[in-house]
Amino acid sequence: MRATVVVPVLKSRSRGGQSESASTRTPESRLEEATGLAQAIDLDVVNGQIVPVNDPRPATLLGTGKIEEIKALLDERDSGLVIVDHPLTPVQQRNLEKEWNAKVIDRTGLILEIFGRRASTKEGTLQVDLAHLNYQKGRLVRSWTHLERQRGGGGFMGGPGETQIEADRRMLQDRIIKLERELEQVVRTRQLHRAKRRKVPHPIVALVGYTNAGKSTLFNRITGAGVLAEDILFATLDPTLRRMKLPHGRTVILSDTVGFISDLPTHLVAAFRATLEEVLEADLILHVRDMSDADNQAQSSDVMRILNDLGIDEAEAEKRLIEVWNKIDRLEPEVHDAMVQKSAGASNVVAVSAVSGEGVDMLMEEISRRLSGVMTVATIRLPVDKLALLPWLYDHAIVDGREDNEDGTITLDLRLSETEATELERRIGNGPKSSKEDWER
């Protein structure tokens, strides 16, 4: 379908009376992103336009002159779809469709459409369906405009059209309740999976970031997984978890989550909360940033705002978050060198290229260091009846030395965190042949 993208730039009045942009983003970057969103679902964008709006109209958002100008462009370029990169009320959406004689969707509707295309698991489909129904519930008037002429006059307030809308609204609400119940079951299942993971407590590392920042490419680079990674917005939607080994042999679980975006629809945040809770459970969060994007600072602010909404405040983020400055391979040599040098001087930043692999080894070392915490050095002698602990030890500790003794016992030189040292003491202490000699520090 041939589509036209319209980016309204609303102006807000400052105290001094000067007109200021209501958004921190440049209009050009908003247009580029909106065009990318449209192309992500294979729309043919034939025109993109930035429209200053000094006085938003309640009925149409845009002024009469601009509406007529866009109407002429739509006719000239045979465009049957208009994407307005701004929230539209149901009335505004309906009125613009009448004026332009074209299908009109706003930013929320476009993102919902993309998510609907990308969802591949049952959970993802349920979440998108729920978000779409909640969004559509307030727009039923658009679905039944052909019945408006049937409404009675002469003091009658309603009529068949209104009755049909109410019936449709009840059907929608019933469907929403059914989806919410199904999602509750999904949440319980996810909680059971988390509980199982806690019993074998591998640390969880979650990837977050603005959409198209390169999370899935980085995920594939360090895990060898085959997750879809394309240079389009929202290439992946459903979360993916994989085990991976850190440089010193420790096993962790890496989670790739859905990309964030500015003005993420409220319906989606609510529907995807079960998925985003994987981030809340993570021991370490990797915030992947596309440093080749001129708008990366604003994108970073959007990501941090969503994390804050999820319950991860600045103090918590400082302890659990590493900034991954990705796509440095796209930078000019001078900018590249300056950025690598700047990241080297920061305590929570690593500059990488997920495509070329540059800096990924340093990132893995930093993950290992951050997850290690205060390391305990220990020498342990495993009795014969405790040899089943060996796989657990190789997964959760750094084994610096091993000696297989003649009596069948094994002596290991270990480095492990305080938490895992306590867990190891508990496991060894459960056996009948254990003694203090089996655990030496």
Tab-separated table of C-alpha atoms in Angstrom:
chain	number	residue	atom	x	y	z
A	1	MET	CA	0.000	0.000	0.000
A	2	ARG	CA	1.208	3.521	-0.829
A	3	ALA	CA	1.472	5.544	2.363
A	4	THR	CA	2.104	9.150	3.375
A	5	VAL	CA	3.756	9.970	6.721
A	6	VAL	CA	2.753	13.183	8.489
A	7	VAL	CA	4.729	14.364	11.522
A	8	PRO	CA	2.888	17.093	13.462
A	9	VAL	CA	5.277	19.294	15.445
A	10	LEU	CA	3.250	20.842	18.247
A	11	LYS	CA	4.450	24.051	19.845
A	12	SER	CA	4.225	24.787	23.543
A	13	ARG	CA	4.380	28.213	25.115
A	14	SER	CA	7.145	28.938	27.609
A	15	ARG	CA	6.710	31.369	30.485
A	16	GLY	CA	8.470	34.076	28.518
A	17	GLY	CA	5.963	33.710	25.705
A	18	GLN	CA	8.444	32.179	23.272
A	19	SER	CA	7.284	29.245	21.210
A	20	GLU	CA	9.158	26.024	21.952
A	21	SER	CA	8.923	22.527	20.563
A	22	ALA	CA	6.995	20.168	22.839
A	23	SER	CA	9.302	17.282	21.914
A	24	THR	CA	12.996	16.848	22.692
A	25	ARG	CA	13.514	15.154	19.327
A	26	THR	CA	14.251	16.887	16.083
A	27	PRO	CA	11.371	16.797	13.583
A	28	GLU	CA	13.704	15.219	11.014
A	29	SER	CA	14.554	12.304	13.341
A	30	ARG	CA	10.862	11.800	14.098
A	31	LEU	CA	10.074	11.676	10.385
A	32	GLU	CA	12.891	9.207	9.771
A	33	GLU	CA	11.685	6.964	12.605
A	34	ALA	CA	8.032	7.118	11.519
A	35	THR	CA	9.067	6.230	7.964
A	36	GLY	CA	11.100	3.316	9.320
A	37	LEU	CA	8.103	2.088	11.306
A	38	ALA	CA	5.954	2.169	8.170
A	39	GLN	CA	8.575	0.345	6.116
A	40	ALA	CA	8.853	-2.299	8.850
A	41	ILE	CA	5.457	-3.619	7.704
A	42	ASP	CA	6.279	-3.286	4.003
A	43	LEU	CA	4.407	-0.045	3.319
A	44	ASP	CA	5.521	1.990	0.319
A	45	VAL	CA	6.122	5.459	1.764
A	46	VAL	CA	5.683	7.863	-1.150
A	47	ASN	CA	5.746	11.080	0.851
A	48	GLY	CA	6.865	12.323	4.258
A	49	GLN	CA	5.956	15.706	5.625
A	50	ILE	CA	6.743	17.726	8.767
A	51	VAL	CA	3.772	19.882	9.781
A	52	PRO	CA	4.193	22.678	12.376
A	53	VAL	CA	1.051	22.945	14.552
A	54	ASN	CA	0.795	26.147	16.563
A	55	ASP	CA	-2.852	25.730	17.496
A	56	PRO	CA	-4.012	22.068	17.660
A	57	ARG	CA	-7.637	21.700	16.518
A	58	PRO	CA	-9.829	19.436	18.705
A	59	ALA	CA	-11.685	18.158	15.621
A	60	THR	CA	-8.782	17.525	13.234
A	61	LEU	CA	-5.509	18.393	15.054
A	62	LEU	CA	-4.281	20.131	11.874
A	63	GLY	CA	-5.457	23.416	10.375
A	64	THR	CA	-7.777	23.631	7.374
A	65	GLY	CA	-5.102	24.905	4.988
A	66	LYS	CA	-2.684	22.099	5.814
A	67	ILE	CA	-5.440	19.479	5.509
A	68	GLU	CA	-6.244	20.713	1.990
A	69	GLU	CA	-2.547	20.761	1.058
A	70	ILE	CA	-2.091	17.156	2.189
A	71	LYS	CA	-5.313	16.155	0.395
A	72	ALA	CA	-3.858	17.437	-2.882
A	73	LEU	CA	-0.644	15.459	-2.302
A	74	LEU	CA	-2.602	12.283	-1.567
A	75	ASP	CA	-4.529	12.617	-4.820
A	76	GLU	CA	-1.376	13.421	-6.770
A	77	ARG	CA	0.566	10.427	-5.462
A	78	ASP	CA	-2.367	8.005	-5.231
A	79	SER	CA	-1.752	7.402	-1.525
A	80	GLY	CA	-4.548	5.577	0.270
A	81	LEU	CA	-3.033	5.538	3.772
A	82	VAL	CA	-1.898	8.384	6.013
A	83	ILE	CA	0.228	7.719	9.080
A	84	VAL	CA	0.078	10.573	11.599
A	85	ASP	CA	3.039	10.361	13.989
A	86	HIS	CA	1.018	11.633	16.930
A	87	PRO	CA	-1.818	10.286	19.098
A	88	LEU	CA	-5.210	10.974	17.513
A	89	THR	CA	-8.558	10.965	19.250
A	90	PRO	CA	-11.274	8.829	17.628
A	91	VAL	CA	-13.010	12.022	16.447
A	92	GLN	CA	-9.821	13.440	14.912
A	93	GLN	CA	-9.103	10.148	13.158
A	94	ARG	CA	-12.640	9.942	11.739
A	95	ASN	CA	-12.690	13.567	10.580
A	96	LEU	CA	-9.302	13.311	8.866
A	97	GLU	CA	-10.428	10.176	7.025
A	98	LYS	CA	-13.472	12.053	5.757
A	99	GLU	CA	-11.393	15.049	4.660
A	100	TRP	CA	-8.716	12.999	2.911
A	101	ASN	CA	-10.870	10.087	1.746
A	102	ALA	CA	-8.101	7.779	2.923
A	103	LYS	CA	-7.363	5.404	5.762
A	104	VAL	CA	-5.722	7.223	8.721
A	105	ILE	CA	-3.808	5.593	11.584
A	106	ASP	CA	-1.872	7.270	14.366
A	107	ARG	CA	1.439	6.291	15.949
A	108	THR	CA	-0.212	3.916	18.429
A	109	GLY	CA	-2.160	2.139	15.698
A	110	LEU	CA	1.002	1.751	13.597
A	111	ILE	CA	3.027	0.257	16.453
A	112	LEU	CA	0.169	-2.123	17.265
A	113	GLU	CA	0.126	-3.208	13.617
A	114	ILE	CA	3.872	-3.900	13.678
A	115	PHE	CA	3.624	-5.860	16.915
A	116	GLY	CA	0.751	-7.867	15.462
A	117	ARG	CA	2.944	-8.843	12.496
A	118	ARG	CA	5.973	-9.676	14.666
A	119	ALA	CA	4.324	-11.746	17.427
A	120	SER	CA	5.181	-15.402	16.854
A	121	THR	CA	4.546	-17.112	20.199
A	122	LYS	CA	1.210	-17.649	21.939
A	123	GLU	CA	2.205	-15.203	24.660
A	124	GLY	CA	3.203	-12.509	22.193
A	125	THR	CA	-0.030	-12.946	20.227
A	126	LEU	CA	-2.145	-12.720	23.385
A	127	GLN	CA	-0.362	-9.564	24.497
A	128	VAL	CA	-0.772	-7.851	21.139
A	129	ASP	CA	-4.430	-8.877	20.855
A	130	LEU	CA	-5.157	-7.511	24.322
A	131	ALA	CA	-3.417	-4.217	23.580
A	132	HIS	CA	-5.226	-3.885	20.246
A	133	LEU	CA	-8.668	-4.544	21.767
A	134	ASN	CA	-8.107	-2.008	24.536
A	135	TYR	CA	-7.044	0.524	21.912
A	136	GLN	CA	-9.998	-0.254	19.653
A	137	LYS	CA	-12.571	-0.157	22.457
A	138	GLY	CA	-12.613	3.635	22.507
A	139	ARG	CA	-12.844	3.874	18.710
A	140	LEU	CA	-15.981	1.879	18.014
A	141	VAL	CA	-17.717	4.980	16.702
A	142	ARG	CA	-15.470	4.703	13.625
A	143	SER	CA	-16.573	1.155	12.919
A	144	TRP	CA	-20.238	2.056	12.717
A	145	THR	CA	-20.381	5.484	11.065
A	146	HIS	CA	-22.567	3.987	8.323
A	147	LEU	CA	-25.299	3.516	10.947
A	148	GLU	CA	-25.344	7.131	12.100
A	149	ARG	CA	-27.975	8.111	9.528
A	150	GLN	CA	-30.330	5.576	11.124
A	151	ARG	CA	-30.376	7.424	14.438
A	152	GLY	CA	-33.786	8.850	15.301
A	153	GLY	CA	-34.578	12.556	15.372
A	154	GLY	CA	-37.272	14.616	17.075
A	155	GLY	CA	-35.926	14.239	20.582
A	156	PHE	CA	-34.682	10.671	20.241
A	157	MET	CA	-31.152	10.437	21.754
A	158	GLY	CA	-30.227	7.021	20.428
A	159	GLY	CA	-31.246	4.634	17.736
A	160	PRO	CA	-30.143	1.418	16.014
A	161	GLY	CA	-26.614	2.744	15.391
A	162	GLU	CA	-25.959	3.393	19.034
A	163	THR	CA	-27.440	0.034	19.978
A	164	GLN	CA	-25.077	-1.723	17.571
A	165	ILE	CA	-22.075	0.127	19.026
A	166	GLU	CA	-23.033	-0.875	22.561
A	167	ALA	CA	-23.456	-4.503	21.502
A	168	ASP	CA	-20.063	-4.437	19.819
A	169	ARG	CA	-18.497	-2.841	22.892
A	170	ARG	CA	-19.857	-5.649	25.072
A	171	MET	CA	-18.436	-8.238	22.681
A	172	LEU	CA	-15.058	-6.518	22.833
A	173	GLN	CA	-15.131	-6.400	26.623
A	174	ASP	CA	-15.947	-10.111	26.819
A	175	ARG	CA	-13.008	-10.845	24.520
A	176	ILE	CA	-10.720	-8.633	26.635
A	177	ILE	CA	-11.700	-10.479	29.820
A	178	LYS	CA	-11.029	-13.832	28.122
A	179	LEU	CA	-7.581	-12.682	26.931
A	180	GLU	CA	-6.708	-11.321	30.368
A	181	ARG	CA	-7.494	-14.710	31.901
A	182	GLU	CA	-5.338	-16.490	29.332
A	183	LEU	CA	-2.502	-14.042	29.992
A	184	GLU	CA	-2.797	-14.662	33.728
A	185	GLN	CA	-2.079	-18.312	32.999
A	186	VAL	CA	0.935	-17.290	30.906
A	187	VAL	CA	2.200	-15.129	33.783
A	188	ARG	CA	1.834	-18.050	36.210
A	189	THR	CA	3.749	-20.308	33.818
A	190	ARG	CA	6.511	-17.702	33.463
A	191	GLN	CA	6.704	-17.398	37.255
A	192	LEU	CA	7.094	-21.173	37.544
A	193	HIS	CA	9.953	-21.054	35.034
A	194	ARG	CA	11.609	-18.308	37.062
A	195	ALA	CA	11.224	-20.351	40.236
A	196	LYS	CA	12.937	-23.304	38.537
A	197	ARG	CA	15.783	-21.056	37.408
A	198	ARG	CA	16.243	-19.817	40.978
A	199	LYS	CA	16.742	-23.415	42.132
A	200	VAL	CA	19.670	-23.611	39.714
A	201	PRO	CA	20.657	-19.987	40.268
A	202	HIS	CA	22.381	-18.926	37.066
A	203	PRO	CA	22.645	-15.124	37.000
A	204	ILE	CA	20.336	-13.452	34.444
A	205	VAL	CA	21.647	-10.770	32.097
A	206	ALA	CA	18.943	-8.810	30.236
A	207	LEU	CA	19.453	-6.824	27.048
A	208	VAL	CA	17.379	-3.651	26.779
A	209	GLY	CA	17.533	-0.712	24.420
A	210	TYR	CA	15.779	1.376	21.837
A	211	THR	CA	14.420	-0.554	18.894
A	212	ASN	CA	17.035	-1.244	16.198
A	213	ALA	CA	19.914	-0.497	18.586
A	214	GLY	CA	21.449	-3.878	17.717
A	215	LYS	CA	20.328	-5.989	20.690
A	216	SER	CA	19.545	-9.115	18.666
A	217	THR	CA	22.789	-8.843	16.692
A	218	LEU	CA	24.741	-8.576	19.954
A	219	PHE	CA	22.708	-11.458	21.383
A	220	ASN	CA	23.657	-13.624	18.408
A	221	ARG	CA	27.295	-12.535	18.609
A	222	ILE	CA	27.814	-13.620	22.219
A	223	THR	CA	25.525	-16.672	22.338
A	224	GLY	CA	25.743	-18.051	18.803
A	225	ALA	CA	21.940	-18.084	18.644
A	226	GLY	CA	20.038	-17.588	15.418
A	227	VAL	CA	17.651	-14.851	16.555
A	228	LEU	CA	16.254	-12.739	13.702
A	229	ALA	CA	18.377	-9.597	13.409
A	230	GLU	CA	17.569	-7.144	10.628
A	231	ASP	CA	18.147	-3.436	10.148
A	232	ILE	CA	14.475	-2.624	10.681
A	233	LEU	CA	12.469	-1.395	13.650
A	234	PHE	CA	11.060	-4.156	15.888
A	235	ALA	CA	12.724	-7.002	13.990
A	236	THR	CA	12.098	-9.223	17.020
A	237	LEU	CA	9.256	-9.057	19.503
A	238	ASP	CA	9.096	-12.183	21.626
A	239	PRO	CA	11.747	-12.513	24.353
A	240	THR	CA	14.503	-15.074	23.871
A	241	LEU	CA	16.623	-16.685	26.606
A	242	ARG	CA	19.890	-18.572	26.081
A	243	ARG	CA	22.591	-19.961	28.314
A	244	MET	CA	26.107	-18.719	27.701
A	245	LYS	CA	29.552	-19.181	29.199
A	246	LEU	CA	31.548	-16.238	30.490
A	247	PRO	CA	35.338	-16.106	29.916
A	248	HIS	CA	36.139	-17.901	33.180
A	249	GLY	CA	33.609	-20.660	32.613
A	250	ARG	CA	30.671	-19.346	34.603
A	251	THR	CA	27.219	-19.973	33.103
A	252	VAL	CA	24.680	-17.142	32.856
A	253	ILE	CA	21.308	-16.750	31.144
A	254	LEU	CA	21.077	-13.973	28.549
A	255	SER	CA	17.627	-12.522	27.802
A	256	ASP	CA	16.834	-10.510	24.666
A	257	THR	CA	13.741	-8.332	25.209
A	258	VAL	CA	11.467	-6.299	22.954
A	259	GLY	CA	12.895	-2.977	21.810
A	260	PHE	CA	11.682	0.226	23.440
A	261	ILE	CA	10.488	3.277	21.568
A	262	SER	CA	9.470	6.829	22.416
A	263	ASP	CA	5.793	7.340	23.236
A	264	LEU	CA	5.304	3.585	23.638
A	265	PRO	CA	1.521	3.120	23.803
A	266	THR	CA	0.157	2.641	27.316
A	267	HIS	CA	-1.814	-0.390	26.127
A	268	LEU	CA	1.410	-2.089	25.058
A	269	VAL	CA	3.292	-1.310	28.274
A	270	ALA	CA	0.438	-2.874	30.246
A	271	ALA	CA	0.047	-5.891	27.967
A	272	PHE	CA	3.779	-6.612	27.809
A	273	ARG	CA	4.435	-6.183	31.523
A	274	ALA	CA	4.765	-9.954	31.988
A	275	THR	CA	7.497	-9.993	29.342
A	276	LEU	CA	9.232	-6.886	30.664
A	277	GLU	CA	9.325	-8.421	34.145
A	278	GLU	CA	12.251	-10.483	32.835
A	279	VAL	CA	14.196	-7.217	33.076
A	280	LEU	CA	13.120	-6.715	36.691
A	281	GLU	CA	14.372	-10.198	37.562
A	282	ALA	CA	17.767	-9.664	35.921
A	283	ASP	CA	20.951	-9.530	37.984
A	284	LEU	CA	22.533	-7.309	35.328
A	285	ILE	CA	21.006	-5.099	32.619
A	286	LEU	CA	22.851	-4.281	29.396
A	287	HIS	CA	21.518	-1.031	27.938
A	288	VAL	CA	22.420	-1.242	24.234
A	289	ARG	CA	22.691	2.120	22.479
A	290	ASP	CA	23.115	2.874	18.771
A	291	MET	CA	25.927	5.429	18.927
A	292	SER	CA	25.756	6.002	15.154
A	293	ASP	CA	22.279	7.523	15.557
A	294	ALA	CA	22.351	11.286	16.027
A	295	ASP	CA	19.334	10.957	18.336
A	296	ASN	CA	20.914	8.352	20.627
A	297	GLN	CA	20.832	10.584	23.708
A	298	ALA	CA	17.071	11.119	23.424
A	299	GLN	CA	16.628	7.389	22.774
A	300	SER	CA	18.617	6.619	25.923
A	301	SER	CA	16.362	8.933	27.930
A	302	ASP	CA	13.296	7.114	26.602
A	303	VAL	CA	14.714	3.731	27.644
A	304	MET	CA	15.619	4.973	31.120
A	305	ARG	CA	12.138	6.462	31.507
A	306	ILE	CA	10.514	3.096	30.739
A	307	LEU	CA	12.897	1.296	33.119
A	308	ASN	CA	11.947	3.797	35.787
A	309	ASP	CA	8.258	3.111	35.101
A	310	LEU	CA	8.969	-0.592	35.600
A	311	GLY	CA	10.444	0.159	39.024
A	312	ILE	CA	14.175	0.457	38.290
A	313	ASP	CA	15.195	3.882	39.609
A	314	GLU	CA	18.519	5.661	39.050
A	315	ALA	CA	20.161	4.226	42.169
A	316	GLU	CA	19.138	0.701	41.213
A	317	ALA	CA	20.227	1.228	37.607
A	318	GLU	CA	23.668	2.405	38.700
A	319	LYS	CA	24.258	-0.898	40.491
A	320	ARG	CA	22.759	-3.203	37.859
A	321	LEU	CA	23.285	-1.490	34.508
A	322	ILE	CA	26.088	-1.465	31.929
A	323	GLU	CA	25.821	0.878	28.951
A	324	VAL	CA	26.840	-0.864	25.724
A	325	TRP	CA	27.787	1.727	23.111
A	326	ASN	CA	27.043	-0.276	19.975
A	327	LYS	CA	27.616	0.258	16.213
A	328	ILE	CA	30.960	2.038	16.659
A	329	ASP	CA	31.979	0.445	13.340
A	330	ARG	CA	29.696	2.986	11.622
A	331	LEU	CA	31.521	5.996	13.076
A	332	GLU	CA	34.234	8.058	11.408
A	333	PRO	CA	37.731	7.005	12.586
A	334	GLU	CA	38.276	10.122	14.715
A	335	VAL	CA	34.857	9.832	16.374
A	336	HIS	CA	35.363	6.082	16.830
A	337	ASP	CA	38.708	6.522	18.602
A	338	ALA	CA	37.373	9.300	20.830
A	339	MET	CA	34.355	7.205	21.827
A	340	VAL	CA	36.446	4.124	22.635
A	341	GLN	CA	38.750	6.274	24.754
A	342	LYS	CA	35.812	7.899	26.540
A	343	SER	CA	34.212	4.531	27.299
A	344	ALA	CA	37.493	3.208	28.682
A	345	GLY	CA	37.470	5.981	31.284
A	346	ALA	CA	33.916	5.233	32.436
A	347	SER	CA	33.086	2.618	35.053
A	348	ASN	CA	29.844	1.356	33.530
A	349	VAL	CA	30.371	1.759	29.765
A	350	VAL	CA	31.773	-0.571	27.088
A	351	ALA	CA	32.075	0.425	23.403
A	352	VAL	CA	31.408	-2.442	20.990
A	353	SER	CA	30.490	-3.384	17.462
A	354	ALA	CA	28.118	-6.336	17.472
A	355	VAL	CA	28.752	-6.771	13.730
A	356	SER	CA	32.568	-6.856	13.743
A	357	GLY	CA	33.002	-8.165	17.302
A	358	GLU	CA	35.155	-5.241	18.399
A	359	GLY	CA	34.963	-4.713	22.159
A	360	VAL	CA	32.776	-7.789	22.772
A	361	ASP	CA	35.561	-9.569	24.721
A	362	MET	CA	35.850	-6.518	26.976
A	363	LEU	CA	32.091	-6.577	27.481
A	364	MET	CA	32.198	-10.236	28.493
A	365	GLU	CA	34.989	-9.513	30.973
A	366	GLU	CA	32.978	-6.630	32.430
A	367	ILE	CA	29.886	-8.832	32.788
A	368	SER	CA	32.004	-11.446	34.545
A	369	ARG	CA	33.522	-8.835	36.855
A	370	ARG	CA	30.168	-7.258	37.725
A	371	LEU	CA	28.535	-10.600	38.450
A	372	SER	CA	31.430	-11.844	40.535
A	373	GLY	CA	30.907	-9.335	43.324
A	374	VAL	CA	33.238	-10.051	46.245
A	375	MET	CA	35.028	-13.230	45.223
A	376	THR	CA	35.815	-15.933	47.749
A	377	VAL	CA	38.959	-18.028	47.222
A	378	ALA	CA	38.454	-21.585	48.422
A	379	THR	CA	39.999	-25.039	48.322
A	380	ILE	CA	37.510	-27.858	48.554
A	381	ARG	CA	37.879	-31.643	48.753
A	382	LEU	CA	34.882	-33.435	47.320
A	383	PRO	CA	34.177	-36.865	48.906
A	384	VAL	CA	33.235	-39.714	46.605
A	385	ASP	CA	29.551	-39.385	47.496
A	386	LYS	CA	29.624	-35.665	46.536
A	387	LEU	CA	31.129	-35.979	43.056
A	388	ALA	CA	27.709	-35.203	41.596
A	389	LEU	CA	28.414	-31.602	42.615
A	390	LEU	CA	31.134	-31.265	39.960
A	391	PRO	CA	28.845	-29.984	37.149
A	392	TRP	CA	27.319	-27.438	39.543
A	393	LEU	CA	30.803	-26.248	40.555
A	394	TYR	CA	31.975	-25.803	36.967
A	395	ASP	CA	28.794	-23.833	36.202
A	396	HIS	CA	28.889	-21.550	39.259
A	397	ALA	CA	32.555	-21.148	40.170
A	398	ILE	CA	35.881	-20.436	38.530
A	399	VAL	CA	38.003	-23.585	38.862
A	400	ASP	CA	41.679	-22.567	39.075
A	401	GLY	CA	43.049	-26.011	39.893
A	402	ARG	CA	42.003	-29.655	40.174
A	403	GLU	CA	43.667	-32.732	41.660
A	404	ASP	CA	42.194	-36.236	41.445
A	405	ASN	CA	43.269	-38.079	44.601
A	406	GLU	CA	44.030	-41.811	44.903
A	407	ASP	CA	41.157	-42.369	47.322
A	408	GLY	CA	38.646	-41.155	44.707
A	409	THR	CA	38.169	-37.703	46.184
A	410	ILE	CA	38.839	-34.546	44.162
A	411	THR	CA	40.542	-31.393	45.415
A	412	LEU	CA	39.562	-28.138	43.704
A	413	ASP	CA	40.916	-24.600	43.929
A	414	LEU	CA	37.955	-22.287	43.432
A	415	ARG	CA	36.925	-18.666	43.130
A	416	LEU	CA	33.232	-17.968	43.672
A	417	SER	CA	30.900	-15.298	44.993
A	418	GLU	CA	29.831	-15.099	48.623
A	419	THR	CA	26.321	-16.230	47.713
A	420	GLU	CA	27.566	-19.280	45.834
A	421	ALA	CA	30.111	-20.055	48.549
A	422	THR	CA	27.258	-20.171	51.076
A	423	GLU	CA	25.220	-22.392	48.749
A	424	LEU	CA	28.191	-24.727	48.276
A	425	GLU	CA	28.693	-25.025	52.031
A	426	ARG	CA	25.027	-25.933	52.359
A	427	ARG	CA	25.245	-28.590	49.645
A	428	ILE	CA	28.396	-30.152	51.037
A	429	GLY	CA	27.047	-29.995	54.582
A	430	ASN	CA	24.071	-32.185	53.657
A	431	GLY	CA	26.168	-35.338	53.191
A	432	PRO	CA	26.966	-37.895	55.908
A	433	LYS	CA	30.700	-37.907	55.189
A	434	SER	CA	31.227	-34.170	55.073
A	435	SER	CA	33.421	-32.439	57.612
A	436	LYS	CA	35.225	-29.153	58.055
A	437	GLU	CA	38.217	-30.674	56.318
A	438	ASP	CA	36.137	-30.917	53.151
A	439	TRP	CA	35.837	-27.108	53.018
A	440	GLU	CA	38.931	-24.994	53.531
A	441	ARG	CA	39.364	-21.285	52.905
